Coordinates of C-alpha atoms in Angstrom, one line a residue:
X145 CA 82.9 118.9 136.5
X146 CA 84.0 116.8 133.5
X147 CA 82.2 113.5 133.1
X148 CA 82.2 110.7 130.6
X149 CA 81.9 112.1 127.0
X150 CA 78.6 111.5 125.3
X151 CA 78.2 109.2 122.3
X152 CA 77.9 112.2 120.0
X153 CA 81.2 113.6 121.3
X154 CA 82.9 110.2 120.9
X155 CA 81.5 109.9 117.4
X156 CA 82.7 113.4 116.5
X157 CA 86.2 112.7 117.6
X158 CA 86.3 109.3 115.9
X159 CA 85.1 110.9 112.6
X160 CA 87.6 113.7 112.9
X161 CA 90.5 111.2 113.4
X162 CA 89.2 109.2 110.4
X163 CA 89.1 112.3 108.2
X164 CA 92.6 113.2 109.3
X165 CA 94.0 109.8 108.4
X166 CA 92.1 109.8 105.1
X167 CA 93.5 113.2 104.2
X168 CA 97.1 112.0 105.0
X169 CA 96.7 108.9 102.8
X170 CA 95.3 111.0 99.9
X171 CA 98.2 113.3 100.1
X172 CA 100.7 110.4 100.3
X173 CA 99.0 108.9 97.2
X174 CA 99.2 112.1 95.3
X175 CA 103.0 112.3 96.0
X176 CA 103.7 108.9 94.5
X177 CA 105.1 109.1 91.1
X178 CA 103.6 107.2 88.1
X179 CA 106.5 104.7 88.2
X180 CA 105.9 103.9 91.8
X181 CA 102.1 103.6 91.3
X182 CA 102.8 101.1 88.5
X183 CA 105.2 99.1 90.6
X184 CA 102.7 98.9 93.5
X185 CA 99.9 97.8 91.1
X186 CA 102.1 95.1 89.7
X187 CA 103.0 93.8 93.1
X188 CA 99.4 93.7 94.4
X189 CA 97.1 93.3 91.4
X190 CA 95.1 90.1 91.4
X191 CA 96.6 89.0 94.8
X192 CA 94.8 87.9 97.9
X193 CA 94.9 90.6 100.5
X194 CA 95.3 88.1 103.3
X195 CA 97.9 85.7 102.1
X196 CA 99.3 87.3 98.9
X197 CA 98.6 84.3 96.7
X198 CA 97.7 85.0 93.0
X199 CA 93.9 85.2 92.3
X200 CA 92.4 83.5 89.3
X201 CA 89.4 84.9 87.6
X202 CA 86.5 82.5 86.9
X203 CA 83.2 82.9 85.2
X204 CA 80.3 81.5 87.2
X205 CA 76.6 82.0 86.6
X206 CA 77.2 85.0 84.4
X207 CA 79.5 86.7 86.8
X208 CA 83.3 87.1 86.6
X209 CA 84.7 86.4 90.0
X210 CA 88.3 86.6 91.4

């Protein structure tokens, strides 16, 4: 009789799903052309991932911070 899956089983399936998604993203990234990669970088470089505002780099206590 099938019962509740063990923690190891759940962890295994979660890991497999993660690996599958990671592989798909890597394949998608490989297919992007250099022009597309440059365009994406220009859109997102030095931008806040939450709101999209431009980040400013400052130097504080010997460390460069965005």
